[in-house]
């Protein structure tokens, strides 16, 4: 027997309609590429998204076709999130930090028809515009007064102006109804081997993910919040926050190109930001600035940190020096991205501070909609005893079933998606990522988790950044090599760092050697590129003790 409830497809446009009707006056503030601080509202967002949808339809874009962006977090990017998906086309958020050759590969693979870009990325556009196969229009996300000069514009065939497209349309437009399983947006993962692969989200998966993401034990967002997503809108849809904005009516603050500590701090304070989100490397810059200038956060109370392991030392610094709670979260592009978030269960609330810190360092527990398990190499379920590590598998309605254009074939195993992460799970369901499976260090056949070793190094006062990689060893095959960037002006020796591990970890996990570098290469989403380090130190000779 069927239930007697309304059939309403879960479409992204319904989020926008809700925000316009119920949170119309709530603000969206952006630091723009033009240099100004721009203020708009959800009402205006809805109106301009309708106008832009009409402009795209007028350009000949059909539902299902891909419209790409090379853009910072700003109100114009948010308008495209709703305009493009709203009428059934697919928003493809290109990562502007990729090499131009990769941008060309991905734009061709996605068959992008139009690319919207921020002026910052004009050099990339100029480098790729004559090489892409399907792009018909390049749209500069600015007004006429700020358009590139004629000599620069000449290098971009089919160049259009965002505000002119917008101005040519009125906002009378009704969002079409269609199957909620239709594709809504596309994001490519930066695969460490082979070409990047596309993850094609649907309206349904996006809506379900947004509902779950806003929950108190997930990102915990409400109308009373002021959210500043530092995580880029080109990195898994800024973890869903542009959708959570419309869903909750929270005020949104977009940092545009200003991602350094000073710019971020100023926005946090001037806009009364309560919640932020980003990868650990961003917060390092911010904490460095705040510490150097002896500042405090007057409104910020929570920050979601994920994308790579958040060093426990950072969780502690935020809590003890700034009264900011870190919500450690784990996910991936293939998971829209949310999988786990670390919030306490009732039984843990009364625990002592040190035990609470130990829990906060885990990646947290499953959000409803993203189930997880750990399995052995032969695919058998492993126990949740907080000790046994295994391959982490996930399953749920916002997790990928196959890559765009079926690249790589069927990724699932018995209906579960193997994440490529290695993890352990405690009896009460708290998951700890110990490694990427390809980063794991295999010493004499036993696994050493590089994240633990990095976290310890990061707690040393002289260490700004640390990566632990496998170095070749004649007897043990691989042994841990610690690669360290020192804090400016700080000094520490190899032996001091090695001694720092004493008593903190099983003796045989201690790194065999330490090398100091000026910088650790970061990938397009701000994560350490250990693959490059492994290449750089592939001939490193470990000391024989
Ligand atoms: P991406 O698809 O670029 O977001 O990368 C996803 C990968 O980032 C995951 O599979 C993990 O290896 C890593 N990752 C994300 N969040 C965390 C976290 N909190 N701790 C450790 N690794 C993480």
Tab-separated table of C-alpha atoms and ligand atoms in Angstrom, residues 235-236 306-309 328-334 363 419 421 433 436 451 525 527, ligand 1:
chain	number	residue	atom	x	y	z
A	235	UNK	CA	36.284	21.556	-3.544
A	236	UNK	CA	33.254	19.238	-3.195
A	306	UNK	CA	38.606	18.158	7.501
A	307	UNK	CA	40.071	17.257	4.146
A	308	UNK	CA	43.162	15.942	5.923
A	309	UNK	CA	43.798	14.927	9.508
A	328	UNK	CA	36.857	17.264	13.099
A	329	UNK	CA	35.167	15.837	10.006
A	330	UNK	CA	36.047	13.271	7.398
A	331	UNK	CA	34.729	12.726	3.915
A	332	UNK	CA	35.678	12.732	0.274
A	333	UNK	CA	34.606	14.020	-3.119
A	334	UNK	CA	32.970	10.654	-3.804
A	363	UNK	CA	37.491	11.707	12.677
A	419	UNK	CA	37.428	4.778	0.213
A	421	UNK	CA	41.541	5.120	3.525
A	433	UNK	CA	41.879	7.496	9.866
A	436	UNK	CA	45.629	6.633	2.969
A	451	UNK	CA	49.176	10.386	10.439
A	525	UNK	CA	42.881	21.402	-2.408
A	527	UNK	CA	46.591	18.802	1.103
B	1	LIG	P1	38.975	14.735	-1.377
B	1	LIG	O1	38.142	13.890	-2.228
B	1	LIG	O2	39.941	15.576	-2.126
B	1	LIG	O3	38.148	15.536	-0.423
B	1	LIG	O4	39.891	13.777	-0.500
B	1	LIG	C1	39.339	12.819	0.321
B	1	LIG	C2	40.408	12.206	1.163
B	1	LIG	O5	40.966	13.163	2.063
B	1	LIG	C3	39.915	11.117	2.081
B	1	LIG	O6	39.763	9.898	1.408
B	1	LIG	C4	40.994	11.091	3.138
B	1	LIG	O7	42.140	10.382	2.716
B	1	LIG	C5	41.367	12.531	3.264
B	1	LIG	N1	40.660	13.129	4.401
B	1	LIG	C6	39.546	13.880	4.389
B	1	LIG	N2	39.223	14.277	5.633
B	1	LIG	C7	40.146	13.757	6.466
B	1	LIG	C8	40.365	13.801	7.880
B	1	LIG	N3	39.575	14.486	8.708
B	1	LIG	N4	41.422	13.113	8.362
B	1	LIG	C9	42.242	12.422	7.560
B	1	LIG	N5	42.102	12.361	6.229
B	1	LIG	C10	41.066	13.021	5.686
